[in-house]
XYZ file of C-alpha atoms in Angstrom:
406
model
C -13.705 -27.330 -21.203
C -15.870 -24.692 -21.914
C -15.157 -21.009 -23.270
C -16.071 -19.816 -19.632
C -14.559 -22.387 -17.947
C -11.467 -21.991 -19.920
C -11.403 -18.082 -19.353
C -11.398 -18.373 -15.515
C -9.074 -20.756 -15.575
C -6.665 -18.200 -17.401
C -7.479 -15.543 -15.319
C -6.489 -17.623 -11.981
C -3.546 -19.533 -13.720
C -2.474 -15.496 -14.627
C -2.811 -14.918 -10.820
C -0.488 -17.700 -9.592
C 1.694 -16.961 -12.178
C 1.721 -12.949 -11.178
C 1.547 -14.240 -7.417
C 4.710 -16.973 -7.884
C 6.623 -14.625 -9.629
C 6.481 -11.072 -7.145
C 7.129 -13.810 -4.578
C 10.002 -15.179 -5.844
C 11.618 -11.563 -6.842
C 10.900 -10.429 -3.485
C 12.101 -13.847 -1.826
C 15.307 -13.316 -3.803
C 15.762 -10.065 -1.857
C 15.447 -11.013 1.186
C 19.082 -10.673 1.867
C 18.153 -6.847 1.900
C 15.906 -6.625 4.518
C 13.819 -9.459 6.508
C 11.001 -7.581 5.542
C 11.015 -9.175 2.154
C 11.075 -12.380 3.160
C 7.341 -11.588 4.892
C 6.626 -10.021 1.560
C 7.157 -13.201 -0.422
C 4.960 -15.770 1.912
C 2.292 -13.324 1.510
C 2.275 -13.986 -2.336
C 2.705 -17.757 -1.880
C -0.260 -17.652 -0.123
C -2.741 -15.929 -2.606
C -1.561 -18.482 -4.693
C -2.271 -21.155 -2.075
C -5.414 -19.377 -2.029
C -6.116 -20.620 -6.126
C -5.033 -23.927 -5.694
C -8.616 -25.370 -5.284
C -9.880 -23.881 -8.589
C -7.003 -25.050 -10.511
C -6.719 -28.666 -9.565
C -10.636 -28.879 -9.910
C -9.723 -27.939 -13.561
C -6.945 -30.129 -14.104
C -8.374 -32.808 -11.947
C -11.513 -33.263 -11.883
C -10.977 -37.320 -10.324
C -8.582 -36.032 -7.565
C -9.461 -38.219 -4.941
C -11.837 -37.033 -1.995
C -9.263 -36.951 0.684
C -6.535 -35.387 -1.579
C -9.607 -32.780 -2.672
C -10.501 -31.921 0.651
C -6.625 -31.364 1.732
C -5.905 -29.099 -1.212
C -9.668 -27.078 -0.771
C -8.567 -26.428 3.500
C -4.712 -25.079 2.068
C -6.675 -22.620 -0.089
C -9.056 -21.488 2.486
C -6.460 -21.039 5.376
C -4.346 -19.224 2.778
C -6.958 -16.939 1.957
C -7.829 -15.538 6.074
C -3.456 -15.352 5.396
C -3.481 -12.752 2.954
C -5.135 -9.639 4.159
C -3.173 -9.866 7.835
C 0.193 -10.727 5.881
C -0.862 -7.580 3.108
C -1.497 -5.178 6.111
C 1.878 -6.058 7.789
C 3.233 -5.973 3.652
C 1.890 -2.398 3.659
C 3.454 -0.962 6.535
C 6.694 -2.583 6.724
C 7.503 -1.263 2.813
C 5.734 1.946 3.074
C 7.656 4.979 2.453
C 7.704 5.447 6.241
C 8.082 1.826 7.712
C 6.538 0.985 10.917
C 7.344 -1.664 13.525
C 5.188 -4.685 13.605
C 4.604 -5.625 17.882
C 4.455 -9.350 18.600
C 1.272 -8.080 20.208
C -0.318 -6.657 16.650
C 0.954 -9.738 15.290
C -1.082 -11.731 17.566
C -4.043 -9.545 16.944
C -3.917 -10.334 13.138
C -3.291 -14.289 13.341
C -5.947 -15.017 15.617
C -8.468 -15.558 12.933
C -6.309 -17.676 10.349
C -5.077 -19.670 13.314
C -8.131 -20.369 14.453
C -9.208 -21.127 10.755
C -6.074 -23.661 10.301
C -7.335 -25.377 13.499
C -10.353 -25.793 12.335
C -9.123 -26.813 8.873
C -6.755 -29.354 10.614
C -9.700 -30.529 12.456
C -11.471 -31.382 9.328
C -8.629 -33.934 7.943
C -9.759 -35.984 10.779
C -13.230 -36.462 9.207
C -13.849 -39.598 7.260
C -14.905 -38.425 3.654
C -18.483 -40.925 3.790
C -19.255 -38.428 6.498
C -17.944 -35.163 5.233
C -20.330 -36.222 2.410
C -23.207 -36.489 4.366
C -22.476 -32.999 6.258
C -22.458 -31.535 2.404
C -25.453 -32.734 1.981
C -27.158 -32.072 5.720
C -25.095 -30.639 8.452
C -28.237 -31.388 11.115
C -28.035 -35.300 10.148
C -28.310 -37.613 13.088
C -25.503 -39.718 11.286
C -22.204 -38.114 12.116
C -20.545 -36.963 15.483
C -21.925 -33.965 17.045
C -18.304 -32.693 16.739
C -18.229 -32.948 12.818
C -20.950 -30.915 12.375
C -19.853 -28.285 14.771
C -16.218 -28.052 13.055
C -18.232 -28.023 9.620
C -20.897 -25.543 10.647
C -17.992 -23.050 12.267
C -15.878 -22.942 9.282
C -19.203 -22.310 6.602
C -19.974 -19.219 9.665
C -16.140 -18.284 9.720
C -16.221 -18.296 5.484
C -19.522 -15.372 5.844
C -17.548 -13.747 8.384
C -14.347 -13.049 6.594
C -16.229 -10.428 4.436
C -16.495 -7.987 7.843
C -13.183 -8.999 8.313
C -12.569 -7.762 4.751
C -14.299 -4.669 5.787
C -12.294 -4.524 9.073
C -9.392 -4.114 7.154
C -10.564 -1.560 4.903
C -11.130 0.576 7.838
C -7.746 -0.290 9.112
C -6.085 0.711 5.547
C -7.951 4.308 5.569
C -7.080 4.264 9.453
C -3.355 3.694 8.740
C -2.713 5.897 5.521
C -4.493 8.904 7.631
C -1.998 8.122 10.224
C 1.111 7.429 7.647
C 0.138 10.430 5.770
C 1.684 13.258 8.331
C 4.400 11.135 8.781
C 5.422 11.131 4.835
C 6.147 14.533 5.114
C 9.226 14.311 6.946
C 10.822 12.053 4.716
C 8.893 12.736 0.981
C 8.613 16.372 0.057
C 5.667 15.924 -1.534
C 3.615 14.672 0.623
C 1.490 11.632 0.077
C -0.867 11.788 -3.035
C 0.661 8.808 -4.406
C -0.260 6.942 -1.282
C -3.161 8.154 -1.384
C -4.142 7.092 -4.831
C -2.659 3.215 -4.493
C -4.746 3.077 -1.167
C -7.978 4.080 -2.563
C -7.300 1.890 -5.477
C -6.822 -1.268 -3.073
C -9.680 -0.396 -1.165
C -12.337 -0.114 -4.109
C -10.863 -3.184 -5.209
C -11.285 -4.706 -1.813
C -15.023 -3.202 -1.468
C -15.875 -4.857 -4.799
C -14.946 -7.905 -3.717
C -16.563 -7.905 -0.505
C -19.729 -6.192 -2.785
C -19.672 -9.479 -5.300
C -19.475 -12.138 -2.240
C -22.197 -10.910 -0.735
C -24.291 -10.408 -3.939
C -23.828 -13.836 -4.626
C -23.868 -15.108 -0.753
C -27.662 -13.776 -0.435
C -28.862 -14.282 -3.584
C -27.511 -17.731 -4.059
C -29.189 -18.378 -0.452
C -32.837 -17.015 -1.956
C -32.480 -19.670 -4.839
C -32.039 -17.247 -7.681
C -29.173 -18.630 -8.905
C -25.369 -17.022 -9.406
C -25.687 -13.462 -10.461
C -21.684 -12.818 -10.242
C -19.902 -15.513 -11.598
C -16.640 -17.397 -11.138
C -14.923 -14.926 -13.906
C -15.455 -12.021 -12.402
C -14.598 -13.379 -8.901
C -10.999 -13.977 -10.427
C -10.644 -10.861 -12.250
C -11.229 -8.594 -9.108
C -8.933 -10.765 -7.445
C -6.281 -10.632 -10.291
C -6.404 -6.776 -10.291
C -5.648 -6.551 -6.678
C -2.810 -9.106 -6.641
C -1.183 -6.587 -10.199
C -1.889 -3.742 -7.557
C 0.048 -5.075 -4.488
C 2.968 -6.639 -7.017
C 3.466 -3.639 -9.151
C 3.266 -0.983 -6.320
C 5.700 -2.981 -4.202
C 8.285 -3.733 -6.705
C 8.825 -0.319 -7.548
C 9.534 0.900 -4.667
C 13.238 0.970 -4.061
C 14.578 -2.334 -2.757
C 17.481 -0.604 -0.660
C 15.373 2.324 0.711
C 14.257 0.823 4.046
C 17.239 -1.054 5.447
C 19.461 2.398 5.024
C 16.336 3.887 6.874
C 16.431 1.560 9.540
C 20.290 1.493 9.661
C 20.365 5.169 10.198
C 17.393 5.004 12.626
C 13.965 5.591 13.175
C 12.282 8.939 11.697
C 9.650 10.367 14.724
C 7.861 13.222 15.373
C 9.589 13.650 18.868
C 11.957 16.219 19.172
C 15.477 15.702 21.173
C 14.930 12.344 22.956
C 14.906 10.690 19.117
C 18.549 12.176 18.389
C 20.014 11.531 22.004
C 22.295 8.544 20.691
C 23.438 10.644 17.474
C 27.051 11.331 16.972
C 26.387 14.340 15.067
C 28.239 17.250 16.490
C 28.111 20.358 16.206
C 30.948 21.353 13.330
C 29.399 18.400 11.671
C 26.210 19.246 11.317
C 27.345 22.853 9.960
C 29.082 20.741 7.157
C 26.098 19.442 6.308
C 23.715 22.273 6.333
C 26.292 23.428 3.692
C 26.152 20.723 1.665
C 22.099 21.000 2.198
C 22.254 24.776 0.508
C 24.396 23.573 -1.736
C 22.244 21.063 -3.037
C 19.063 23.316 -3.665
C 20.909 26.855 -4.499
C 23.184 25.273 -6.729
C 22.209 21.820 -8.066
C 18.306 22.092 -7.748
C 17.508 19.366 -6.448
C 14.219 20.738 -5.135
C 13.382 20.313 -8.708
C 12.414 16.818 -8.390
C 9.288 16.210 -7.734
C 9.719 12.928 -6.445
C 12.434 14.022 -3.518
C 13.038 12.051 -1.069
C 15.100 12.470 2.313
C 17.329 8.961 1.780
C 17.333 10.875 -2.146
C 18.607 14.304 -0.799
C 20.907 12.014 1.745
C 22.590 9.797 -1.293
C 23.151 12.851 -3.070
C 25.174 15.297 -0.199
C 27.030 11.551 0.745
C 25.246 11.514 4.448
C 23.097 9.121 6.160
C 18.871 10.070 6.689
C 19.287 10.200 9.926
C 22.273 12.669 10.725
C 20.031 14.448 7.638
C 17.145 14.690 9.291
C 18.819 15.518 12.420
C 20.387 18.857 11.047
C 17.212 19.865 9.135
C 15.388 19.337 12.447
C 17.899 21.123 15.642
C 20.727 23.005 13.121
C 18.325 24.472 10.416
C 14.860 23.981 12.632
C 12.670 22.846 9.573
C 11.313 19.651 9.006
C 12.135 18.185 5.328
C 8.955 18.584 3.450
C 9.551 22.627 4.645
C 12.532 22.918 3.934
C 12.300 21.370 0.180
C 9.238 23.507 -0.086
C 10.765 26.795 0.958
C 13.507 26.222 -2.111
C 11.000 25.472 -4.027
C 9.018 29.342 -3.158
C 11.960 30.636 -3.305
C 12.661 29.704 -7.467
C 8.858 30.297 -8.034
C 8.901 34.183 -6.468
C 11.724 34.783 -8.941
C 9.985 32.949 -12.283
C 6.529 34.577 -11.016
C 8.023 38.525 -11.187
C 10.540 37.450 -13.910
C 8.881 35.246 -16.334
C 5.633 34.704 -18.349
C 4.997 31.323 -17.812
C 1.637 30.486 -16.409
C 1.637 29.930 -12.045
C 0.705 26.191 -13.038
C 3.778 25.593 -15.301
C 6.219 27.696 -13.191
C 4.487 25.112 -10.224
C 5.506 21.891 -11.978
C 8.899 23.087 -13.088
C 9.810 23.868 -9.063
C 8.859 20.309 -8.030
C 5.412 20.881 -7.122
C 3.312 17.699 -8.653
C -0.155 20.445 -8.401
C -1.519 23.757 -8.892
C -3.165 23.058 -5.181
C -0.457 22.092 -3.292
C 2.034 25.084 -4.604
C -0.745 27.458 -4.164
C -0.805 26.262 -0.002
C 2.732 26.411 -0.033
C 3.671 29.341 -1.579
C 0.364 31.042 0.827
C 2.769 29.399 3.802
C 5.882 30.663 3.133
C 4.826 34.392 1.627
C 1.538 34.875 2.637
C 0.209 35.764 -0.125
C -0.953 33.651 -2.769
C 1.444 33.236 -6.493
C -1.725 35.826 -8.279
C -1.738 38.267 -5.768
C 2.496 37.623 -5.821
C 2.610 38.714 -9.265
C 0.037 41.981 -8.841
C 2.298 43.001 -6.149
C 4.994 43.313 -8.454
C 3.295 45.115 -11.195
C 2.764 41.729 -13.442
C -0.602 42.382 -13.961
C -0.722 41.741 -17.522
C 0.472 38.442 -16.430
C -2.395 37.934 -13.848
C -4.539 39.048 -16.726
C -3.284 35.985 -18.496
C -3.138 33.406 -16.012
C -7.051 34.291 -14.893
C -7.898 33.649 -19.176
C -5.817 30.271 -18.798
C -7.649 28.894 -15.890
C -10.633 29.771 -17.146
C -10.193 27.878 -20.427
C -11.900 24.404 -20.466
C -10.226 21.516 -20.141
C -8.725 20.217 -23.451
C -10.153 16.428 -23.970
C-alpha cells in the first residue's frame, strides 16, 4: 500500500469509526426520544456510504458479485444521508419541528428510486455488467441493462444539484428557524447560524470538488482532486454533524414536546392548558424572582426549558405566562432584565459598554446595542451622556477606536 493509499484509507477508516460511534451513542438514547433512533441510522449510513473504499483496500480479490453488492449499499447509503441529515437537523434543533409523512415522501423519492435501481442491478450477470463498464451502447446485453446502468451513472451527476437543493433548503430552514429561536433561546440564533454556514461551505466544497473532477476527468486531463481530499471534506462534515449534535442536551426535546408545542399563534396554542389564573401569578413571581434576585439573565446561554428547570415549572405553562400574564415573549423578557442591570452599571460604573454587555448576558456589542436602543430608546453612549458620564463616553469612544489586539 502506498503512502497515499494508506492516508485515505485512514481518513475513511477515521470516518466510520467517528460515524459508528455518534451512531451508537445516539442509538443508545433512543429511549429518550424516537428522534434519536432516526439520528443513529443516519450515521450508519455515511458509514454504509465508505464501505466500497474500504473493502477495495482490504480486498482487493472480493469477488465480482460480492463487489458489486457492497459498491450499490454504499451508493444507496449515500442519496440516504442528506434527506436523513435534513430530518436530523430539524427534529434536534433548538426548536424541533414535525416531520409530515408527506415531507417524508418528498425526501425518499430519490434514494428509493436509487435502491430500485440498485436492486435492479443484482439481477445483472457480472460477464455483462463488465461489458456495460466497458461500453454501455454494446449490442451484447439487454436493452434493459443498459438503461438501469445508464440511469444510475445520470442519477450519480445528478445528486450534486440535489446536494445543492439541499443547501438551499438548509439556508431556507435556518431563516425560517431563526425567528422561532427567539421564543425559546434568549439569545437568539448566532450559534445556529455559525454551525449552518459551516455545513454548508462544507457541503459547497464538496459539490465544488465532484464537479472539478466530474468535467475534467470527462476532458481526459486526468484527476485534479484526488481520493484524499474527497475523504477529508467528507470527514469534516461527518465531526460537524457528530459534535454539534451530541452537545446538545439529550433531555431538552422530549420535555419540549411533553409540555407542548412552542408557536407563534396566540390563544388557540394555550386552549388545552391547565394554567389558571392564581397559577400563573405564582409563576410570574417565581419569573422576577429568578432575574431580580438570582440573575439568571446573566447567562448568556439561557434557555426557556433552562429558566423552566430552574423556577421547577414546565416550558410550556412558562411560556404561557410570559406570553398572556406578563405579555412578552421570552427572548424580551430576558432582554429587558438584561437593560435593566446594564442602565444601572452604564450610570454607575466605569467599565467599558462592551464589558458591561457581556457581563449582562449579551454574547455582542451589536446585539446589546439593538436591545438596549429597544427597550430605552436611546443607545448605551448616548445612555451614559444623558447622565452626565461623559468622561466615560470619552473613554469608551478611545476604546473602540483602538485596533484590534492580534
Amino acid at each position: 500500500m502506498s503512502p497515499d493509499d494508506a492516508a485515505v484509507f485512514g481518513v475513511r477508516l477515521a470516518i466510520i469509526t467517528v460515524g459508528f460511534v455518534a451512531g451508537a451513542v445516539y442509538l443508545l438514547q433512543r429511549q429518550l426520544s424516537p428522534v434519536y433512533g432516526l439520528s443513529s441510522f443516519m450515521f450508519l449510513a455515511f458509514v454504509a456510504s465508505q464501505l466500497v473504499y474500504i473493502v477495495e483496500t482490504l480486498w482487493p480479490g472480493l469477488p465480482a458479485v460480492l463487489h458489486h453488492g457492497v459498491h450499490m449499499v454504499s451508493y444507496v447509503a449515500a442519496f440516504l444521508l442528506l434527506p436523513t441529515f435534513f430530518i436530523h437537523l430539524k427534529l434536534l434543533s433548538r426548536v424541533p419541528e414535525p416531520i409530515t409523512r408527506n415531507e417524508l415522501a418528498v425526501h425518499m423519492t430519490l434514494p428509493v428510486t436509487v435502491f430500485m435501481l440498485a436492486l435492479v442491478t443484482m439481477f445483472i450477470p457480472s460477464d455483462s455488467m463488465a461489458v456495460l463498464k466497458a461500453d454501455l451502447s454494446s449490442p451484447d446485453v439487454a436493452p434493459w441493462m443498459a438503461f438501469t446502468v445508464r440511469t444510475l451513472l445520470r442519477l450519480e451527476f445528478g445528486g450534486y444539484a440535489f446536494v445543492l437543493i439541499y443547501i438551499w433548503l438548509l439556508f431556507r430552514w435556518q431563516r425560517r428557524n431563526g425567528t422561532h429561536m427567539r421564543t425559546v433561546f434568549a439569545n437568539g440564533n448566532s450559534c445556529e447560524t455559525v454551525w449552518t454556514l459551516a455545513l454548508a461551505a462544507v457541503m459547497a466544497a464538496y459539490v465544488a470538488q465532484a464537479l472539478m473532477s466530474y468535467f475534467v476527468r470527462d476532458a481526459g486531463l486526468g484527476h485534479p482532486v484526488g481520493p484524499i481530499q474527497h475523504s477529508i471534506i467528507a470527514l469534516l462534515f461527518i465531526l460537524l454533524v457528530a459534535i454539534r449534535g451530541l452537545q446538545q442536551a439529550p433531555g431538552l426535546y422530549r420535555a419540549l414536546d411533553s409540555a407542548g408545542p412552542v408557536t407563534h399563534q396566540d390563544a388557540p396554542k394555550y386552549s388545552k392548558s391547565a394554567l389558571a389564573g392564581e397559577h400563573a401569578a405564582r409563576i410570574a413571581r417565581k419569573l422576577t424572582a429568578a432575574m431580580a434576585d438570582d440573575l439568571l439573565h446573566r447567562d448568556a446561554n439561557l434557555s426557556l426549558t433552562k429558566l423552566a428547570q430552574h423556577i421547577g415549572s414546565s416550558p410550556n405553562y412558562v411560556s404561557q405566562t410570559l406570553n398572556e400574564h406578563l405579555e412578552q415573549p421570552f427572548f424580551d423578557f430576558v432582554n429587558q432584565w438584561r437593560i435593566k442591570e446594564a442602565e444601572q452599571l452604564l450610570v454607575n460604573g466605569d467599565e467599558t459598554i462592551l464589558a458591561i454587555a457581556y457581563e449582562v448576558g449579551f454574547n455582542s456589542r451589536s446585539a446589546f446595542y439593538t436591545a438596549f436602543k429597544k427597550h430605552t430608546g436611546y443607545t448605551p453612549t448616548q445612555h451614559r451622556a444623558l447622565h452626565g458620564k461623559v468622561h466615560q463616553v470619552t473613554a469608551d469612544l478611545k476604546k473602540e477606536r483602538q485596533p484590534a489586539r492580534p
